[in-house]
XYZ file of C-alpha atoms in Angstrom:
659
model
C 0.110 -0.205 0.098
C 3.062 2.468 0.243
C 2.799 4.819 -2.952
C 5.662 3.951 -5.449
C 8.165 7.026 -5.455
C 7.702 9.186 -8.588
C 10.842 9.803 -11.335
C 10.984 13.563 -9.982
C 10.905 12.264 -5.850
C 13.902 10.023 -7.120
C 15.715 12.735 -8.795
C 15.441 14.585 -5.898
C 16.501 11.851 -3.529
C 19.896 11.612 -5.725
C 20.568 15.619 -5.211
C 23.039 16.291 -2.859
C 22.652 19.073 0.276
C 25.125 20.028 3.163
C 24.792 18.919 6.999
C 26.089 20.592 9.284
C 27.294 18.975 12.599
C 27.199 20.388 15.981
C 31.132 21.133 15.734
C 30.578 23.204 13.121
C 31.442 20.666 10.201
C 29.503 20.460 6.932
C 29.974 17.400 4.854
C 27.699 16.812 1.661
C 25.005 14.082 1.682
C 22.480 12.755 -1.217
C 18.920 14.148 -0.528
C 17.815 10.239 -0.017
C 20.683 9.211 2.287
C 19.868 7.469 5.294
C 20.345 9.390 8.585
C 22.040 6.734 9.722
C 24.570 7.185 7.142
C 25.195 10.515 8.086
C 25.873 8.993 11.205
C 28.310 6.500 10.621
C 30.399 9.290 9.332
C 29.917 11.483 12.283
C 30.140 8.847 15.230
C 33.785 9.127 15.770
C 32.746 12.434 17.446
C 30.455 11.345 20.113
C 30.850 9.575 22.438
C 27.596 8.284 23.487
C 25.958 5.606 21.517
C 22.738 7.859 19.533
C 19.111 6.817 19.582
C 17.926 9.640 16.979
C 18.895 12.689 15.313
C 17.589 16.398 15.792
C 17.163 17.691 12.214
C 16.452 21.129 11.658
C 15.195 21.229 15.568
C 12.541 17.950 14.676
C 13.434 14.235 16.232
C 14.031 11.758 13.751
C 14.578 8.278 13.733
C 18.022 6.981 12.054
C 15.932 5.128 9.811
C 14.283 8.055 8.067
C 16.105 9.717 5.105
C 17.503 13.530 4.602
C 14.719 13.736 2.060
C 12.055 13.745 5.423
C 14.096 16.794 7.102
C 11.978 19.744 7.479
C 12.565 23.026 6.790
C 14.145 22.552 3.530
C 17.064 24.429 4.483
C 21.146 24.372 3.200
C 23.039 23.105 5.442
C 20.978 21.001 7.296
C 21.508 21.078 10.887
C 22.311 18.214 12.704
C 22.304 17.381 16.419
C 22.718 13.763 17.959
C 20.036 12.539 20.630
C 21.749 10.331 23.605
C 19.796 7.952 25.832
C 20.558 10.401 28.528
C 18.373 13.003 27.095
C 14.407 13.154 27.786
C 13.943 13.151 24.003
C 16.451 9.952 23.854
C 14.568 7.981 26.719
C 10.970 8.895 24.705
C 12.447 7.094 21.345
C 14.267 4.182 22.942
C 11.224 3.395 25.135
C 8.688 3.612 22.442
C 10.623 1.510 20.724
C 10.670 -0.991 23.371
C 6.816 -0.949 23.544
C 7.009 -1.561 19.903
C 8.898 -5.148 20.563
C 6.990 -5.658 23.491
C 3.433 -5.237 21.518
C 4.921 -7.769 18.732
C 5.599 -10.285 21.224
C 1.869 -10.158 22.604
C 0.687 -10.523 19.142
C 3.118 -13.563 18.339
C 2.342 -15.068 21.723
C -1.670 -13.962 21.631
C -2.777 -13.502 17.818
C -6.590 -12.468 19.554
C -5.230 -9.656 21.693
C -6.146 -6.190 19.862
C -3.594 -3.491 19.904
C -4.548 0.048 21.829
C -1.812 2.329 22.574
C 1.468 2.091 23.952
C 3.595 5.192 24.972
C 6.899 5.986 26.070
C 6.705 7.463 30.254
C 8.667 8.928 32.738
C 11.423 5.927 33.554
C 9.390 3.261 31.336
C 6.649 2.677 28.672
C 3.459 0.529 28.701
C 1.345 -1.100 25.630
C -2.467 -1.556 26.316
C -4.274 -4.823 25.068
C -7.703 -5.883 24.682
C -7.138 -9.685 25.752
C -10.057 -10.836 27.357
C -8.489 -11.483 30.624
C -6.115 -10.269 32.772
C -2.022 -10.939 32.207
C -0.362 -13.404 34.874
C 3.389 -12.888 35.753
C 3.981 -16.167 33.799
C 2.482 -14.283 30.203
C 4.944 -11.561 31.523
C 7.960 -14.074 31.526
C 6.462 -15.818 28.307
C 6.708 -12.140 26.861
C 9.916 -11.400 28.206
C 11.488 -14.753 26.325
C 9.728 -13.601 23.108
C 11.147 -9.968 23.328
C 14.464 -11.187 23.925
C 14.031 -13.517 20.333
C 12.805 -10.504 18.411
C 16.006 -8.244 19.625
C 18.241 -10.857 18.757
C 16.251 -11.075 14.910
C 17.678 -7.464 14.555
C 14.730 -6.485 12.796
C 14.799 -2.737 11.519
C 12.163 -0.013 12.452
C 11.135 0.891 8.852
C 8.539 4.010 8.493
C 5.839 3.816 5.748
C 3.304 6.661 4.539
C -0.575 5.705 3.916
C -3.307 7.601 3.136
C -5.921 8.057 5.832
C -8.263 5.636 3.543
C -5.859 3.011 3.127
C -4.493 2.644 6.694
C -8.064 2.398 7.830
C -7.959 -0.391 5.220
C -5.189 -1.814 6.642
C -6.035 -1.980 10.001
C -9.738 -3.308 9.648
C -8.159 -6.278 7.366
C -5.957 -7.037 10.588
C -9.311 -6.312 13.063
C -7.348 -3.790 14.974
C -10.576 -1.814 15.877
C -8.826 0.523 18.388
C -5.956 1.455 15.831
C -9.100 1.872 13.249
C -10.711 4.652 15.776
C -7.741 6.524 16.228
C -7.475 6.707 12.259
C -11.146 7.860 11.863
C -10.603 10.532 14.010
C -7.519 12.117 11.997
C -8.245 15.096 9.344
C -8.995 13.475 5.599
C -5.877 14.783 3.813
C -3.628 13.364 7.356
C -0.637 11.023 5.641
C -1.020 8.261 8.260
C 2.654 6.996 9.212
C 3.148 3.214 10.245
C 6.225 1.555 11.384
C 7.423 -2.278 10.699
C 9.766 -4.428 12.237
C 9.761 -7.819 10.749
C 6.413 -8.969 10.368
C 4.643 -6.772 12.702
C 3.071 -3.144 11.612
C 1.978 -0.778 14.056
C 0.146 2.688 13.788
C 3.130 5.155 15.197
C 4.228 8.414 14.296
C 7.157 7.848 15.326
C 10.320 8.198 15.564
C 12.368 5.027 16.922
C 15.840 3.587 16.999
C 17.495 1.787 14.015
C 16.740 -1.620 15.006
C 15.218 -4.159 17.638
C 18.538 -5.006 18.395
C 19.253 -1.569 19.879
C 17.578 -2.667 23.132
C 19.844 -3.519 25.208
C 18.195 -4.323 28.650
C 14.704 -4.320 29.714
C 12.329 -5.614 32.439
C 8.274 -6.229 32.423
C 7.435 -4.838 35.565
C 3.699 -5.138 36.177
C 0.055 -5.669 34.485
C -3.024 -3.973 35.491
C -6.553 -3.081 34.331
C -6.918 0.402 32.142
C -9.824 1.583 30.815
C -9.845 2.586 26.955
C -8.850 6.364 26.908
C -9.032 6.481 30.755
C -13.010 6.271 30.575
C -14.923 3.645 32.366
C -17.481 3.891 30.004
C -15.119 2.227 27.470
C -13.870 -1.527 27.560
C -11.234 -2.493 30.274
C -7.793 -3.076 28.658
C -5.094 -5.076 29.644
C -2.103 -2.817 30.209
C 1.495 -3.846 30.800
C 4.340 -1.619 32.186
C 7.774 -2.187 31.231
C 11.514 -0.373 31.391
C 14.330 0.071 29.245
C 18.052 0.752 29.453
C 21.071 0.478 27.023
C 23.241 -1.121 29.665
C 22.008 -4.084 32.096
C 23.661 -2.220 34.971
C 21.670 0.666 34.330
C 18.468 -1.246 34.468
C 19.499 -2.984 37.848
C 20.175 0.332 39.547
C 16.721 1.398 38.152
C 14.839 -1.397 39.744
C 16.584 -1.185 43.152
C 15.182 2.519 42.750
C 11.716 0.925 42.044
C 12.249 -1.009 45.320
C 12.774 1.641 47.234
C 9.809 3.497 45.695
C 7.719 0.690 46.409
C 8.471 0.394 50.152
C 8.234 4.412 50.730
C 4.604 3.964 48.619
C 2.308 6.806 50.614
C -0.676 4.447 50.190
C 0.624 1.093 51.979
C 2.234 3.616 54.764
C -0.451 5.420 54.978
C -2.393 2.609 55.974
C 0.559 0.885 58.278
C 0.982 3.747 60.134
C -2.821 4.331 60.266
C -3.063 7.848 58.812
C -6.044 7.932 56.347
C -8.091 6.176 54.426
C -10.389 6.329 51.188
C -13.805 3.846 51.692
C -16.049 2.736 48.858
C -18.921 3.702 50.827
C -17.942 7.224 50.904
C -16.559 7.280 47.350
C -13.269 7.050 45.310
C -10.731 10.055 45.521
C -12.343 11.205 48.896
C -10.007 11.235 51.893
C -10.995 9.765 55.052
C -8.238 11.469 57.786
C -7.417 9.316 61.227
C -6.471 10.999 64.154
C -2.565 10.399 63.647
C -3.230 11.762 59.937
C -4.810 14.657 61.043
C -2.695 15.603 63.599
C 0.225 15.849 61.211
C -2.191 17.433 58.990
C -2.786 19.971 61.854
C 0.825 21.008 62.356
C 1.291 21.766 58.547
C -1.742 24.160 58.806
C -0.567 25.694 61.981
C 2.900 26.277 60.522
C 0.651 27.468 57.234
C -1.276 29.978 59.250
C 1.694 31.460 61.701
C 3.887 31.764 58.267
C 0.933 33.774 56.118
C 0.023 36.074 59.571
C 3.843 36.946 59.353
C 3.880 37.945 55.675
C 0.590 40.008 56.243
C -1.713 38.045 54.939
C -5.715 37.991 55.964
C -7.321 34.996 56.549
C -11.022 34.160 54.926
C -13.307 31.470 54.641
C -15.599 30.461 51.833
C -18.767 28.585 51.012
C -18.278 24.573 49.869
C -21.038 25.553 46.940
C -22.545 28.639 45.336
C -24.888 29.651 42.711
C -24.164 28.485 39.122
C -24.225 31.810 37.568
C -20.523 32.600 39.512
C -18.870 30.010 37.595
C -20.305 31.340 34.571
C -19.053 35.316 35.280
C -15.398 33.646 36.504
C -15.296 31.740 32.801
C -14.791 28.347 34.797
C -18.177 27.021 33.189
C -16.734 27.782 29.968
C -13.044 26.317 30.400
C -12.897 24.047 33.136
C -16.596 22.064 32.718
C -14.750 18.911 32.350
C -13.305 18.581 35.718
C -16.675 20.247 37.517
C -19.418 18.275 39.156
C -22.985 18.432 37.531
C -25.015 21.361 39.186
C -27.408 21.002 41.776
C -31.101 22.144 41.933
C -32.156 23.780 45.033
C -35.551 25.855 44.708
C -35.349 26.236 41.251
C -31.815 27.887 41.195
C -28.299 25.892 39.932
C -25.726 25.642 42.488
C -22.333 24.085 41.955
C -19.405 22.567 44.014
C -16.539 24.742 43.936
C -13.495 23.525 41.911
C -11.497 26.812 42.851
C -11.433 29.466 45.632
C -10.894 32.486 43.678
C -14.660 34.063 42.922
C -15.421 33.922 46.692
C -12.182 35.750 47.332
C -13.074 38.334 44.701
C -16.815 38.714 46.175
C -14.574 39.435 49.334
C -12.144 42.419 47.688
C -15.603 43.653 45.842
C -17.645 44.431 49.270
C -15.935 47.462 50.203
C -14.709 50.268 47.785
C -10.607 50.050 47.448
C -8.259 52.790 47.281
C -4.505 52.266 46.175
C -3.661 52.734 49.656
C -5.255 49.603 50.652
C -3.257 47.739 48.043
C -2.081 45.038 48.053
C -4.445 43.145 49.826
C -3.455 39.025 50.256
C -6.613 36.723 51.396
C -5.473 33.236 52.023
C -7.943 30.720 52.464
C -7.511 26.736 53.508
C -10.262 26.087 51.220
C -11.477 22.328 50.071
C -12.623 22.406 46.513
C -14.151 19.543 44.845
C -12.948 18.312 41.070
C -14.198 15.533 39.076
C -11.274 12.888 38.116
C -12.027 9.940 36.187
C -11.744 7.287 38.442
C -9.101 5.514 35.862
C -6.666 8.534 36.978
C -7.344 8.651 40.932
C -3.687 7.822 42.795
C -3.773 7.722 46.741
C -3.537 11.079 47.901
C -1.668 12.475 44.724
C -4.925 12.622 42.477
C -8.265 12.973 44.366
C -11.389 14.511 43.871
C -11.853 16.877 47.030
C -8.801 18.261 48.463
C -7.790 21.474 50.122
C -5.895 23.727 48.679
C -3.407 26.245 50.376
C -4.900 28.941 48.607
C -4.321 32.789 48.241
C -5.337 35.636 46.279
C -3.049 38.748 45.990
C -5.128 42.111 44.814
C -2.108 45.174 44.059
C -1.526 47.621 41.345
C 0.483 47.327 38.373
C 3.756 48.622 40.232
C 3.098 46.168 42.788
C 3.099 42.764 40.770
C 6.826 41.946 40.435
C 7.618 42.795 44.467
C 4.373 40.452 45.240
C 5.521 37.946 43.622
C 9.034 37.752 44.683
C 7.294 38.082 48.235
C 5.663 34.673 47.230
C 8.588 33.345 45.864
C 10.529 34.011 49.469
C 7.711 32.680 51.382
C 8.016 29.103 49.060
C 11.381 28.803 49.450
C 11.008 29.297 53.140
C 8.139 26.743 53.375
C 9.584 24.084 51.287
C 13.116 24.164 53.032
C 11.151 23.891 56.381
C 9.362 20.402 55.438
C 12.728 19.296 53.836
C 12.701 20.337 50.418
C 15.692 22.648 48.519
C 15.670 21.294 45.480
C 13.237 22.258 42.323
C 12.547 22.533 38.841
C 10.866 25.461 38.020
C 9.106 26.579 34.772
C 7.254 29.477 33.326
C 3.813 28.427 31.777
C 2.553 30.587 28.368
C -0.420 31.557 26.935
C -2.625 28.245 25.795
C -4.612 28.117 22.756
C -7.999 28.115 24.763
C -7.184 31.802 26.551
C -8.815 34.957 27.290
C -7.562 38.447 27.636
C -5.293 40.802 25.554
C -1.928 39.344 24.158
C -0.307 42.877 25.505
C -1.684 41.571 28.976
C -0.363 38.151 28.690
C 2.787 39.645 27.847
C 3.088 42.029 30.406
C 2.374 39.264 33.163
C 4.640 36.908 31.514
C 7.539 39.483 32.215
C 6.690 40.208 35.610
C 7.043 36.351 36.381
C 10.519 36.043 34.340
C 11.674 38.999 36.040
C 11.033 38.086 39.519
C 12.666 34.679 38.902
C 15.530 36.057 37.411
C 16.009 38.711 40.456
C 15.968 35.833 42.627
C 18.268 33.981 40.545
C 16.173 30.847 40.520
C 16.803 29.228 37.171
C 13.394 28.544 35.074
C 12.621 27.019 31.793
C 9.402 27.903 29.161
C 6.603 25.472 29.380
C 5.231 27.019 26.207
C 0.991 26.906 25.834
C 0.562 25.456 29.440
C -0.692 28.659 31.396
C -4.132 28.659 32.550
C -6.981 30.791 30.631
C -6.466 33.577 32.298
C -2.812 34.070 32.700
C 0.708 32.589 32.727
C 2.083 31.123 36.047
C 5.151 29.930 37.415
C 4.989 25.745 38.382
C 7.486 24.915 40.957
C 8.361 21.127 41.090
C 10.140 20.109 44.552
C 12.468 16.663 44.257
C 12.001 14.366 47.191
C 14.577 12.517 48.737
C 14.717 9.875 45.638
C 14.985 12.579 42.667
C 11.611 12.711 41.851
C 9.557 15.872 40.933
C 6.278 16.745 42.259
C 4.130 19.440 41.399
C 3.573 21.699 44.224
C 3.749 25.788 43.872
C 2.081 28.032 41.355
C 2.063 31.397 41.026
C -0.196 32.929 38.114
C -0.814 36.388 37.082
C -4.286 37.246 35.965
C -5.776 40.310 34.405
C -9.076 38.860 33.292
C -11.213 38.040 36.553
C -10.559 41.355 37.638
C -11.894 42.597 34.356
C -15.060 39.872 34.627
C -15.626 40.912 37.978
C -15.173 44.940 37.511
C -12.943 45.487 40.027
C -11.546 48.385 40.939
C -9.428 50.773 43.365
C -9.549 54.456 43.112
C -5.893 55.704 41.981
C -3.982 58.621 43.234
C -5.561 60.469 40.501
C -8.878 60.224 42.251
C -10.039 57.862 39.164
C -11.115 53.883 39.239
C -8.173 51.676 37.983
C -8.517 48.044 37.520
C -6.181 45.536 39.836
C -4.249 43.080 39.177
C -4.885 39.559 40.725
C -2.022 36.869 41.556
C -3.293 33.325 42.438
C -1.250 31.484 44.552
C -0.660 27.852 46.369
C 2.380 27.022 48.085
C 2.056 23.077 48.813
C -0.750 22.767 45.791
C -2.704 20.631 47.989
C -2.531 19.591 51.399
C -3.435 15.940 50.688
C -0.577 15.559 47.847
C 1.755 17.548 49.639
C 1.521 15.112 52.520
C 1.314 12.393 50.322
C 4.696 13.824 49.095
C 5.794 14.157 52.694
C 5.045 10.488 53.253
C 7.364 8.973 50.460
C 9.839 11.669 51.439
C 10.565 10.457 55.119
C 8.926 6.763 54.383
C 6.746 7.948 56.826
C 9.269 8.476 59.355
C 8.442 11.889 60.145
C 10.742 14.569 62.116
C 10.049 15.383 65.521
C 8.314 18.264 64.735
C 5.659 16.618 62.656
C 5.460 12.732 64.285
C 2.332 12.382 65.569
C 3.535 10.134 68.366
C 7.037 12.179 69.343
C 8.154 9.342 72.052
C 7.562 5.934 73.502
C 8.142 5.308 76.985
C 8.973 1.768 77.543
C 9.101 0.364 81.327
C 10.974 -3.164 80.851
C 8.894 -4.446 83.936
C 5.871 -3.842 85.913
C 8.272 -2.533 88.787
C 9.145 0.637 86.222
C 5.342 1.547 86.033
C 5.646 4.312 88.438
C 8.453 5.920 87.074
C 7.270 5.415 83.460
C 3.755 7.276 84.455
C 5.665 10.194 85.940
C 8.527 10.163 83.219
C 5.446 10.858 80.400
C 3.462 13.018 82.520
C 6.590 15.026 82.668
C 6.984 14.913 78.914
C 3.527 15.758 78.234
C 3.623 18.585 80.296
C 6.436 19.736 78.498
C 4.237 19.997 75.182
C 5.456 16.425 73.522
C 3.313 14.106 72.539
C 3.723 10.970 74.450
C 2.736 7.434 74.421
C 3.600 4.800 77.567
C 3.700 0.628 76.475
C 3.190 -0.441 79.666
C 1.951 -3.898 78.388
C 3.673 -7.283 79.843
C 5.826 -7.794 76.566
C 9.397 -8.443 76.363
C 11.067 -5.111 75.482
C 12.921 -6.165 71.865
C 9.154 -6.678 70.793
C 8.241 -3.278 72.175
C 11.223 -1.741 70.713
C 10.650 -3.390 67.048
C 7.108 -2.396 67.260
C 7.812 1.236 68.187
C 10.583 1.214 65.105
C 7.841 0.202 62.419
C 5.754 2.523 63.860
C 8.555 5.303 63.112
C 8.487 6.884 66.684
C 11.566 9.541 66.591
C 12.449 8.511 70.162
C 12.166 5.705 72.564
C 12.476 6.022 76.366
C 13.510 3.035 77.819
C 13.071 2.362 81.849
C 15.101 -0.754 83.877
C 15.872 -0.481 87.884
C 18.782 1.371 86.796
C 17.235 4.094 85.266
C 14.472 4.081 87.983
C 17.351 4.162 90.558
C 19.367 7.238 89.162
C 15.869 8.939 87.768
C 17.509 9.097 84.384
C 16.136 7.627 80.940
C 17.679 5.675 78.538
C 17.128 7.201 75.403
C 17.123 5.357 71.749
C 16.348 6.628 68.392
C 13.755 4.743 65.646
C 17.598 4.215 63.571
C 18.502 2.138 66.328
C 21.178 4.630 67.795
C 21.732 4.648 71.421
C 21.532 8.445 72.475
C 22.665 6.909 75.994
C 21.446 7.928 79.308
C 19.759 11.505 79.978
C 18.259 13.151 82.553
C 14.699 14.594 82.215
C 15.631 18.048 81.837
C 18.363 17.114 79.281
C 16.223 15.075 77.362
C 13.181 18.294 77.367
C 16.352 20.567 75.972
C 17.387 18.285 73.423
C 13.793 17.651 72.231
C 12.809 21.511 72.850
C 15.879 22.477 70.097
C 15.300 19.722 67.802
C 11.504 20.793 67.201
C 11.982 24.673 67.655
C 14.936 24.122 64.592
C 12.462 21.938 62.788
C 15.183 19.835 61.924
C 14.372 17.486 59.168
């Protein structure tokens, strides 16, 4: 079905073009040359094995030809793409997903192919098999993948018309592929990739051949709805990962084991912190006493710092008339994430997905002067957003959550200064909780946006200027701003180097205009304020989940729900244990006494499993000397201390918020 090349195309492919390499070297190649031919001549210049090439800024596979290079420039600019780059990992792992799909089709011919993209640290592919994959299936698929890799099949790209592509996949009874192709524009050229007897719908690019995939592992299998919609068929998804060396793969697998050990869903249950119950509803969190106490400590710190930084606290209802969300624009731009309206006395109401319209109404409740600004309204406001059940994930993706929200209303000349203050508060807050590494992005105007281009440019410039003033390195994230304005996104890095979205700072010219906000300027005339949306932790639920995984449940002393356990060795020490616990409690610490008739070794092991920071062990010697034998959850023996000395140590650790 691949069209024959015309005489004109053949002649064009024989013409030569200059290719410029990163070191400035220029060589001549036929336009029809394979990109791998360029690589053969350039390879000595590059230390790492090349996965793909960037041709005039576009990632292309080594099996493609210069003739397909975008831009039509002379010279053609070439850059190598190595596995160490994000683009290189995508190409490598996308190719791995195709190899896995071929293996599944050869072992289970009746399986239907869905999609198989690269993801962070790996890849997956969805299949319609009619039953779940078993661990034994994964072992068989791995063996078959090794055979396919050893066969050295080249990845060959072919172009089809939409009509021919539909016919091709209909003949193979691949209904999911046909559905995807039918959604393409009529004049779309559809590309497929062949590797030996296997053909898949794909834009590419891919590595040169299956042989290039050196080390891989299939990790898990799980159910996944087609296109993430529970109304669609349930498919079977296989997750895997791949690396250029076995050593790199083994290091990654060890890291996955550590991630599994830190999983907040398991630790949340083991430490009795929170729960989600089907009878209540998916994505809705129930906070148990210990988790609720940690949340209170987080919120207390948040409130204390906001008072110090000139914020006013406000509270808003969980529901409002639908008209409010029409005026704000959320109904037009955010409807798919909002719950269905509730009819009350013939009037439609909506569960709030955001807090901002309420804070705007508080601003509007008074006539404001330029002297009043900036105004900073802060709220721990619970919002409700519809997330498909297929994407819910513990505390990281829920349907009801509390934002540490604030909205700042300021004059245009105050924007940059206010953003600087937000950045200072952000850095201090995150560092207090143990995060001092992060990635920063400035997200620019999306396709669906409101407001003038001039306002968008002013707002984006203010965000970038503040980051430059603070010497905070950032990257541009094109088109990822919210519909009403650009934003700064700050992603914290945990102890394993994983990134988590937390802080966001958004400049908004749109909502003040929609709600006709104003203040009286020095000239006695009305002016429109600027609105800054900001959240430091993002949501309490998500941030709490990140904290659990960052500390593997072993919270620092100031956040631990139980800070120490007092453990008498026998019942003869019970009276002294009571006195010690009473003294520590009176000093403001959270104390539990384990007076069970159990061996001290068992008590210690259970306290360590509960991640209790300190254990106070009391035997006959401690009673006689009126001292404490103190042990850390790490197993370190602090030694014998008098009660006042131990209290002083604890106070220093808590006041410094040591992590």
